[in-house]
Amino acid sequence: MKEKIHAFRIKYKSNPGWYWLIATIFLFPILPEYISPFILFTGFIVFKKQWTREGRKAKVGTLGKLEIAFMSLALLSALWSDSKLDTLGSAGLWWGMFLIQVMIYNLVKTRERIDKVFKTITLSAAANGIVGTLQIFTYMLYNLGYISERFVFTTPFYKNLDYAVYSWLPFSINTNTFDDRASGFYSNPNLLCTYMLVAYPISIYLFLNAKNKKEKLFYFIANLLISAGISSTLTRAGCVIALLGWVFMFVVLVKRHAKELLTIFIPTVAIIVPSILTRYGLIFSSQSVVSSAPTAKTNNIVSNYIANYTNTENFITAKRSTDAHLEIWQSVWDYISNHIHVFIRGLGFGCESTGEFLLETYDLNKPHAHNFVFEIWAELGIIGLLLLFAIILCTFGKLIEINANNGKKFDLVFCVFTSLMLFLLFGLSDYVFNSPKQIILFMIILGLTQAISQCYDKTLIKSTDDLVKATSKTFKEIVKLKK
């Protein structure tokens, strides 16, 4: 043991930034949101000292420069924002989470390290899946009368600590939680679902390219735990998007990985579909119960649960949720289209301004637009939205330009492509930049894209013609790899 510790110390001293990067990627989704950023900041300081000592300069790349332009606009919007503290705080979160992307781009320079980052993401997601599964499973057992309330796994995991910390702060923070929808180590079911959706294709990639049967079994179990994590959130959009993600991967990879993908699909369906049916009240009768803070009897689920809540009412509630989303989007578009200054430059970065006009103008007590396109448009106008689209298109472009001319290389590029796609699709039904734990996911995907791009040969895209050629080449590689 002493020899192993000594060997690790030698490895750590030779490249401390790398080990802090791995620790940050693993711990960020597990620790509370008021602790995780400090792990990242500490890791970046270690990385920067290492780079300075070695006489290197940290690079951000073309993609990073586009993000800096977007984040600079976010900071600048404080000049016309009516919620300046929220604007500065929200922009600060983006700048802070951007550090993980810089670390990935500069430290992840080999294919082995890319796989190590993938494995770390999968392990952390699987840990969240375990907690989420325990939360929803113990809740159901208690609800059915099989266990007492004290054996129910607290949802979210840090609920009591969150309340203590937020109560101590000099400003108000919403601490609403859902007792009957799992949140894992996150503070909200939708936040957990966002992470699970990003990790889902990555876990499939590791399963498909496992080196031996032992590894294959390990990543199969990890994928099941991630699927269970998605299901435990009872997030309808997330569950449907996860299934669509599998279908998308199956269509593209069917010739080489049909058996393995079907092996994953059968238990995935068995885990995720019941969650969708439950939300529509077709197999279970339950209601999402919101509680603002722990009471004298923490997690008093009996008082929150409505025993006579019928399947019909469950379905009506689900339909009302869909109608509410449509009403929010229509209201946001109405406000943007009728205020030229909002249309062009927005109200200022941060959700607070959106929540205020939804309440004051449309009598909708909603914190944000529940759609990243409408939300960014309302905050930063068409200018900010176009900058964000430029970042997204540049990311997809960097993936398309990679010469993925063998099976594993193609799987690698394709799984990152799918992760970003699922993240953005989920963002059409819920705002996915509402928390540092969500923002960092976007930065990690972009950092991985940059890392993969510098590790593999590529066809540079400098014009529309280059984009067409690269896309055509990608489709030819898909067809070739299917044979």
Coordinates of C-alpha atoms in Angstrom, one line a residue:
M1 CA 0.0 0.0 0.0
K2 CA 2.8 2.4 0.9
E3 CA 4.5 1.7 -2.5
K4 CA 1.2 2.5 -4.3
I5 CA 0.8 5.7 -2.4
H6 CA 4.4 6.7 -3.1
A7 CA 3.9 5.8 -6.8
F8 CA 0.7 8.0 -6.9
R9 CA 2.5 10.9 -5.3
I10 CA 5.2 10.8 -8.0
K11 CA 2.6 10.7 -10.8
Y12 CA 0.6 13.5 -9.2
K13 CA 3.6 15.8 -8.8
S14 CA 4.5 15.2 -12.5
N15 CA 1.0 16.4 -13.7
P16 CA -1.2 17.7 -10.8
G17 CA -3.5 19.6 -13.1
W18 CA -4.6 16.3 -14.8
Y19 CA -5.5 14.7 -11.5
W20 CA -7.4 17.8 -10.3
L21 CA -9.3 17.7 -13.6
I22 CA -10.4 14.1 -13.1
A23 CA -11.3 14.8 -9.5
T24 CA -13.4 17.8 -10.5
I25 CA -15.3 16.0 -13.3
F26 CA -16.1 13.2 -10.8
L27 CA -17.0 15.3 -7.7
F28 CA -18.8 18.3 -9.4
P29 CA -22.0 16.3 -10.0
I30 CA -21.8 14.7 -6.5
L31 CA -21.1 17.6 -4.2
P32 CA -23.6 20.4 -3.4
E33 CA -23.8 23.4 -5.8
Y34 CA -22.3 25.7 -3.2
I35 CA -19.2 23.5 -2.9
S36 CA -18.6 22.1 -6.4
P37 CA -17.5 25.4 -8.0
F38 CA -14.7 25.8 -5.4
I39 CA -13.3 22.3 -6.3
L40 CA -13.1 23.6 -9.9
F41 CA -11.5 26.9 -9.0
T42 CA -8.9 25.1 -6.8
G43 CA -8.2 22.7 -9.7
F44 CA -7.8 25.5 -12.2
I45 CA -5.3 27.3 -9.9
V46 CA -3.3 24.1 -9.6
F47 CA -3.4 23.7 -13.4
K48 CA -2.4 27.4 -14.0
K49 CA 0.5 27.1 -11.6
Q50 CA 1.7 24.0 -13.4
W51 CA 1.4 25.6 -16.8
T52 CA 3.3 28.7 -15.6
R53 CA 6.0 26.6 -14.1
E54 CA 6.4 24.7 -17.3
G55 CA 6.4 27.9 -19.3
R56 CA 3.2 27.2 -21.2
K57 CA 0.2 29.4 -22.0
A58 CA -3.3 28.0 -21.7
K59 CA -5.1 27.9 -25.0
V60 CA -8.9 28.4 -25.6
G61 CA -9.1 27.7 -29.3
T62 CA -11.6 29.1 -31.9
L63 CA -14.5 27.6 -30.0
G64 CA -13.3 29.2 -26.7
K65 CA -13.0 32.6 -28.4
L66 CA -16.6 32.4 -29.6
E67 CA -17.7 31.6 -26.0
I68 CA -15.7 34.5 -24.6
A69 CA -17.6 36.8 -27.0
F70 CA -20.9 35.3 -25.8
M71 CA -19.9 35.6 -22.1
S72 CA -18.6 39.1 -22.6
L73 CA -22.0 40.2 -24.0
A74 CA -23.5 38.6 -21.0
L75 CA -21.4 40.7 -18.7
L76 CA -22.0 43.8 -20.8
S77 CA -25.7 43.3 -20.5
A78 CA -25.5 44.4 -16.9
L79 CA -25.4 48.0 -18.2
W80 CA -29.1 47.8 -19.3
S81 CA -30.3 45.1 -16.9
D82 CA -32.8 45.9 -14.2
S83 CA -31.5 42.9 -12.3
K84 CA -27.8 43.8 -12.2
L85 CA -26.8 41.4 -9.4
D86 CA -28.5 38.5 -11.1
T87 CA -26.9 39.4 -14.4
L88 CA -23.4 39.7 -13.0
G89 CA -23.9 36.5 -11.0
S90 CA -25.2 34.5 -13.9
A91 CA -22.5 35.7 -16.2
G92 CA -19.9 35.0 -13.5
L93 CA -21.2 31.4 -13.4
W94 CA -20.5 31.0 -17.2
W95 CA -17.0 32.4 -16.8
G96 CA -16.3 30.2 -13.9
M97 CA -17.6 27.0 -15.5
F98 CA -15.6 27.9 -18.7
L99 CA -12.4 27.0 -16.7
I100 CA -13.2 23.3 -17.0
Q101 CA -13.2 23.6 -20.7
V102 CA -9.8 25.3 -20.7
M103 CA -8.4 22.5 -18.5
I104 CA -9.8 19.8 -20.8
Y105 CA -8.6 21.4 -24.0
N106 CA -5.0 21.8 -22.6
L107 CA -4.7 18.6 -20.6
V108 CA -6.6 16.0 -22.5
K109 CA -4.2 15.5 -25.4
T110 CA -4.2 11.8 -25.9
R111 CA -6.9 9.2 -26.8
E112 CA -6.2 7.4 -23.5
R113 CA -7.1 10.6 -21.5
I114 CA -10.3 11.1 -23.5
D115 CA -11.4 7.6 -22.5
K116 CA -10.4 8.4 -18.9
V117 CA -12.6 11.5 -18.9
F118 CA -15.5 9.4 -20.4
K119 CA -15.0 6.7 -17.6
T120 CA -15.1 9.4 -14.9
I121 CA -18.3 10.9 -16.3
T122 CA -19.9 7.5 -16.4
L123 CA -18.9 6.6 -12.8
S124 CA -20.1 9.9 -11.4
A125 CA -23.4 9.5 -13.3
A126 CA -23.8 5.9 -12.1
A127 CA -23.3 7.1 -8.5
N128 CA -26.1 9.6 -9.0
G129 CA -28.2 6.8 -10.6
I130 CA -27.8 4.6 -7.5
V131 CA -28.9 7.5 -5.2
G132 CA -31.8 8.4 -7.5
T133 CA -33.0 4.8 -7.6
L134 CA -32.8 4.5 -3.8
Q135 CA -34.8 7.7 -3.4
I136 CA -37.7 6.7 -5.7
F137 CA -37.6 3.0 -4.6
T138 CA -37.8 3.7 -0.8
Y139 CA -40.4 6.4 -1.4
M140 CA -42.6 3.8 -3.3
L141 CA -42.0 1.2 -0.5
Y142 CA -43.0 3.7 2.1
N143 CA -46.0 4.8 0.1
L144 CA -47.1 1.1 -0.1
G145 CA -46.7 0.6 3.6
Y146 CA -43.7 -1.7 3.5
I147 CA -41.2 0.5 5.3
S148 CA -41.4 3.4 7.8
E149 CA -40.8 7.0 6.9
R150 CA -37.3 7.1 8.5
F151 CA -36.0 4.6 6.0
V152 CA -37.0 6.8 3.0
F153 CA -33.9 8.1 1.3
T154 CA -33.9 11.9 1.5
T155 CA -34.8 13.7 -1.7
P156 CA -32.7 15.6 -2.6
F157 CA -29.7 14.0 -1.0
Y158 CA -28.5 17.4 0.6
K159 CA -32.0 18.7 1.4
N160 CA -31.4 19.4 5.1
L161 CA -27.9 20.9 4.4
D162 CA -29.3 23.0 1.6
Y163 CA -31.9 24.5 3.8
A164 CA -29.4 25.2 6.5
V165 CA -27.0 26.9 4.1
Y166 CA -29.6 28.9 2.2
S167 CA -31.3 30.1 5.4
W168 CA -27.9 31.4 6.6
L169 CA -27.4 33.5 3.4
P170 CA -28.5 37.2 3.5
F171 CA -30.6 36.8 0.4
S172 CA -33.5 34.5 -0.4
I173 CA -33.0 31.3 -2.4
N174 CA -35.9 29.0 -3.5
T175 CA -35.6 25.7 -1.7
N176 CA -38.6 23.9 -3.2
T177 CA -38.1 20.2 -3.6
F178 CA -40.1 17.2 -4.8
D179 CA -40.5 14.3 -2.4
D180 CA -41.8 11.8 -5.0
R181 CA -39.3 12.5 -7.8
A182 CA -35.7 11.6 -7.3
S183 CA -33.0 14.3 -7.6
G184 CA -29.9 12.2 -6.7
F185 CA -27.1 14.5 -5.6
Y186 CA -28.7 17.4 -7.4
S187 CA -31.2 19.8 -6.0
N188 CA -33.9 19.2 -8.6
P189 CA -35.1 16.2 -10.7
N190 CA -34.7 18.1 -14.0
L191 CA -31.0 19.0 -13.1
L192 CA -30.3 15.3 -12.5
C193 CA -32.0 14.3 -15.7
T194 CA -29.9 16.7 -17.7
Y195 CA -26.7 15.0 -16.4
M196 CA -28.0 11.5 -17.0
L197 CA -28.9 12.4 -20.6
V198 CA -25.4 13.7 -21.3
A199 CA -23.8 10.6 -19.7
Y200 CA -26.2 8.0 -21.3
P201 CA -24.5 8.0 -24.8
I202 CA -21.0 8.1 -23.2
S203 CA -21.8 5.0 -21.2
I204 CA -23.0 3.2 -24.3
Y205 CA -19.8 4.1 -26.1
L206 CA -17.8 2.5 -23.2
F207 CA -20.0 -0.5 -23.3
L208 CA -19.6 -1.0 -27.1
N209 CA -15.9 -0.6 -27.0
A210 CA -15.1 -2.5 -23.8
K211 CA -11.8 -4.4 -24.0
N212 CA -13.0 -7.6 -22.3
K213 CA -16.1 -9.3 -20.8
K214 CA -15.5 -7.9 -17.3
E215 CA -15.4 -4.3 -18.6
K216 CA -18.4 -5.0 -20.7
L217 CA -20.4 -6.2 -17.7
F218 CA -19.2 -3.2 -15.7
Y219 CA -20.3 -0.6 -18.2
F220 CA -23.6 -2.5 -18.9
I221 CA -24.4 -2.1 -15.2
A222 CA -23.3 1.6 -15.3
N223 CA -25.7 2.2 -18.2
L224 CA -28.5 0.5 -16.3
L225 CA -27.9 2.7 -13.3
I226 CA -27.9 5.8 -15.6
S227 CA -31.2 4.7 -17.2
A228 CA -32.6 4.1 -13.7
G229 CA -31.4 7.6 -12.8
I230 CA -33.3 9.1 -15.7
S231 CA -36.4 7.0 -14.8
S232 CA -36.3 8.0 -11.1
T233 CA -36.7 11.7 -12.0
L234 CA -40.1 11.0 -13.6
T235 CA -39.2 13.7 -16.1
R236 CA -41.4 13.0 -19.2
A237 CA -39.3 14.9 -21.7
G238 CA -36.1 13.4 -20.4
C239 CA -37.4 9.8 -20.5
V240 CA -38.7 10.3 -24.1
I241 CA -35.4 12.0 -25.2
A242 CA -33.3 9.1 -23.7
L243 CA -35.3 6.6 -25.8
L244 CA -35.0 8.7 -28.9
G245 CA -31.2 8.9 -28.2
W246 CA -31.0 5.1 -28.2
V247 CA -33.0 4.9 -31.5
F248 CA -30.7 7.5 -33.1
M249 CA -27.6 5.5 -32.0
F250 CA -29.2 2.2 -33.1
V251 CA -30.0 3.6 -36.6
V252 CA -26.4 4.8 -37.1
L253 CA -24.5 1.9 -35.4
V254 CA -26.9 -1.0 -36.1
K255 CA -24.6 -2.9 -38.6
R256 CA -21.7 -3.1 -36.2
H257 CA -23.3 -3.0 -32.8
A258 CA -26.9 -4.3 -33.2
K259 CA -26.6 -7.1 -30.6
E260 CA -25.0 -4.9 -28.0
L261 CA -27.4 -2.0 -28.5
L262 CA -30.4 -4.4 -28.2
T263 CA -28.8 -5.8 -25.0
I264 CA -28.9 -2.3 -23.6
F265 CA -32.3 -1.4 -25.0
I266 CA -34.4 -4.2 -23.5
P267 CA -33.6 -3.3 -19.8
T268 CA -33.6 0.4 -20.7
V269 CA -37.1 0.2 -21.9
A270 CA -38.1 -1.8 -18.9
I271 CA -36.7 0.9 -16.6
I272 CA -37.6 4.1 -18.4
V273 CA -41.1 3.4 -20.0
P274 CA -42.8 2.7 -16.6
S275 CA -41.6 6.2 -15.5
I276 CA -43.4 7.8 -18.5
L277 CA -46.6 5.7 -17.8
T278 CA -46.4 6.7 -14.1
R279 CA -46.3 10.4 -15.0
Y280 CA -49.5 10.0 -17.1
G281 CA -51.1 7.9 -14.3
L282 CA -51.4 4.8 -16.4
I283 CA -49.8 2.3 -14.0
F284 CA -49.4 4.2 -10.7
S285 CA -51.2 6.9 -8.9
S286 CA -48.9 9.6 -7.5
Q287 CA -48.5 13.4 -7.5
S288 CA -45.5 15.6 -7.6
V289 CA -45.4 17.1 -4.2
V290 CA -43.6 20.3 -3.6
S291 CA -42.2 21.2 -0.2
S292 CA -40.4 24.5 0.6
A293 CA -38.3 23.3 3.5
P294 CA -37.8 20.5 6.1
T295 CA -40.4 20.7 8.9
A296 CA -40.2 19.3 12.4
K297 CA -40.7 15.9 10.9
T298 CA -38.3 15.9 7.9
N299 CA -39.8 14.6 4.7
N300 CA -43.2 14.1 6.1
I301 CA -44.4 12.3 3.0
V302 CA -47.7 11.1 4.4
S303 CA -48.9 14.7 4.7
N304 CA -47.8 15.4 1.1
Y305 CA -49.1 12.3 -0.5
I306 CA -52.7 12.4 -1.8
A307 CA -54.0 8.8 -1.5
N308 CA -57.1 9.3 -3.7
Y309 CA -55.3 10.9 -6.6
T310 CA -56.7 9.0 -9.5
N311 CA -55.2 8.0 -12.8
T312 CA -57.4 10.4 -14.7
E313 CA -56.2 13.3 -12.5
N314 CA -52.6 12.2 -13.1
F315 CA -53.2 12.4 -16.9
I316 CA -54.9 15.8 -16.6
T317 CA -52.0 17.1 -14.5
A318 CA -49.5 16.0 -17.2
K319 CA -51.6 17.6 -19.9
R320 CA -51.8 20.8 -17.8
S321 CA -48.0 20.8 -17.6
T322 CA -47.7 20.6 -21.4
D323 CA -50.3 23.4 -21.8
A324 CA -48.4 25.5 -19.3
H325 CA -45.2 25.1 -21.3
L326 CA -47.0 26.2 -24.4
E327 CA -48.5 29.2 -22.6
I328 CA -45.0 30.2 -21.3
W329 CA -43.4 30.0 -24.8
Q330 CA -46.3 31.9 -26.4
S331 CA -46.0 34.6 -23.7
V332 CA -42.3 35.0 -24.1
W333 CA -42.5 35.2 -27.9
D334 CA -45.3 37.8 -27.5
Y335 CA -43.1 39.9 -25.2
I336 CA -40.0 39.6 -27.3
S337 CA -41.8 40.4 -30.6
N338 CA -43.6 43.5 -29.1
H339 CA -40.4 45.0 -27.5
I340 CA -37.8 45.9 -30.2
H341 CA -35.1 46.5 -27.6
V342 CA -35.7 43.1 -26.1
F343 CA -35.7 41.5 -29.5
I344 CA -32.3 43.0 -30.4
R345 CA -30.3 43.0 -27.1
G346 CA -32.6 41.4 -24.5
L347 CA -33.4 42.4 -20.9
G348 CA -30.0 41.4 -19.5
F349 CA -28.4 38.1 -18.7
G350 CA -30.0 35.9 -15.9
C351 CA -33.5 34.4 -15.5
E352 CA -34.8 37.0 -13.0
S353 CA -35.9 39.5 -15.6
T354 CA -37.8 36.7 -17.5
G355 CA -39.5 35.6 -14.4
E356 CA -40.5 39.2 -13.6
F357 CA -42.2 40.0 -17.0
L358 CA -43.9 36.6 -17.1
L359 CA -45.5 37.4 -13.7
E360 CA -46.2 41.1 -14.2
T361 CA -47.4 41.0 -17.8
Y362 CA -48.9 37.5 -18.2
D363 CA -49.7 36.5 -14.6
L364 CA -47.4 33.4 -14.9
N365 CA -45.4 32.6 -11.8
K366 CA -42.6 30.9 -13.6
P367 CA -38.8 31.3 -13.0
H368 CA -37.7 31.1 -16.7
A369 CA -38.9 30.4 -20.2
H370 CA -38.5 26.5 -19.9
N371 CA -36.7 26.7 -23.3
F372 CA -33.1 27.7 -23.8
V373 CA -33.8 29.4 -27.1
F374 CA -36.5 31.6 -25.8
E375 CA -34.7 32.2 -22.5
I376 CA -31.4 33.3 -24.2
W377 CA -33.4 35.5 -26.6
A378 CA -35.2 37.2 -23.8
E379 CA -31.9 37.7 -21.9
L380 CA -29.5 38.7 -24.6
G381 CA -31.7 39.3 -27.6
I382 CA -31.1 38.1 -31.2
I383 CA -27.4 39.0 -30.9
G384 CA -26.8 36.7 -28.0
L385 CA -28.9 33.9 -29.5
L386 CA -26.9 34.0 -32.7
L387 CA -23.7 33.9 -30.8
L388 CA -24.9 30.9 -28.9
F389 CA -26.0 29.2 -32.2
A390 CA -22.5 30.0 -33.6
I391 CA -21.0 28.1 -30.6
I392 CA -23.2 25.1 -31.1
L393 CA -22.7 25.0 -34.9
C394 CA -19.0 25.3 -34.5
T395 CA -19.0 22.4 -32.0
F396 CA -21.0 20.2 -34.4
G397 CA -18.7 21.3 -37.2
K398 CA -15.6 20.3 -35.3
L399 CA -17.1 16.9 -34.8
I400 CA -18.1 16.5 -38.4
E401 CA -14.6 17.5 -39.7
I402 CA -12.9 14.7 -37.8
N403 CA -11.8 11.8 -40.1
A404 CA -13.6 9.1 -38.2
N405 CA -12.4 6.3 -40.5
N406 CA -12.5 3.4 -38.1
G407 CA -15.1 1.9 -35.8
K408 CA -13.9 3.1 -32.4
K409 CA -13.0 6.5 -33.6
F410 CA -16.4 6.9 -35.2
D411 CA -18.2 5.7 -32.1
L412 CA -16.2 8.2 -30.0
V413 CA -17.1 11.2 -32.2
F414 CA -20.7 10.0 -32.6
C415 CA -21.4 9.6 -28.9
V416 CA -20.2 13.1 -28.1
F417 CA -22.4 14.4 -31.0
T418 CA -25.3 12.5 -29.4
S419 CA -24.6 13.8 -25.9
L420 CA -24.7 17.4 -27.1
M421 CA -27.9 16.7 -29.2
L422 CA -29.7 15.2 -26.2
F423 CA -28.6 18.1 -24.0
L424 CA -30.0 20.6 -26.4
L425 CA -33.2 18.6 -27.1
F426 CA -33.9 18.6 -23.3
G427 CA -33.2 22.3 -23.3
L428 CA -36.2 22.8 -25.6
S429 CA -38.5 21.8 -22.7
D430 CA -36.5 23.0 -19.7
Y431 CA -33.9 25.7 -19.3
V432 CA -30.6 23.8 -19.2
F433 CA -28.3 26.7 -18.1
N434 CA -30.0 27.4 -14.8
S435 CA -27.4 25.9 -12.5
P436 CA -23.5 25.6 -12.4
K437 CA -24.1 21.8 -12.5
Q438 CA -25.9 22.2 -15.8
I439 CA -23.6 24.9 -17.3
I440 CA -20.5 22.8 -16.6
L441 CA -22.0 19.9 -18.7
F442 CA -22.1 22.2 -21.7
M443 CA -18.5 23.2 -21.1
I444 CA -17.4 19.6 -20.7
I445 CA -18.9 18.6 -24.0
L446 CA -17.3 21.5 -25.8
G447 CA -14.0 20.8 -24.1
L448 CA -14.2 17.1 -25.1
T449 CA -15.0 18.2 -28.7
Q450 CA -11.8 20.3 -28.7
A451 CA -9.8 17.5 -27.2
I452 CA -11.0 15.0 -29.8
S453 CA -10.4 17.5 -32.6
Q454 CA -6.7 17.9 -31.6
C455 CA -6.1 14.2 -31.2
Y456 CA -7.4 13.0 -34.6
D457 CA -6.8 14.0 -38.2
K458 CA -9.5 16.2 -39.7
T459 CA -10.7 18.0 -42.8
L460 CA -10.6 21.7 -41.8
I461 CA -13.9 23.6 -42.4
K462 CA -13.3 27.1 -43.6
S463 CA -16.2 27.6 -46.0
T464 CA -19.7 26.3 -46.8
D465 CA -18.2 24.1 -49.4
D466 CA -15.8 22.6 -46.8
L467 CA -18.8 21.9 -44.6
V468 CA -20.7 20.1 -47.4
K469 CA -17.6 18.0 -48.2
A470 CA -17.0 17.1 -44.5
T471 CA -20.6 16.2 -44.0
S472 CA -20.6 14.1 -47.2
K473 CA -17.5 12.4 -46.0
T474 CA -19.0 11.6 -42.7
F475 CA -22.1 10.0 -44.3
K476 CA -19.7 8.0 -46.6
E477 CA -17.9 6.8 -43.5
I478 CA -21.2 5.8 -41.9
V479 CA -22.1 3.7 -44.9
K480 CA -18.6 2.2 -45.1
L481 CA -18.6 1.2 -41.5
K482 CA -22.0 -0.4 -41.8
K483 CA -20.7 -2.9 -44.4

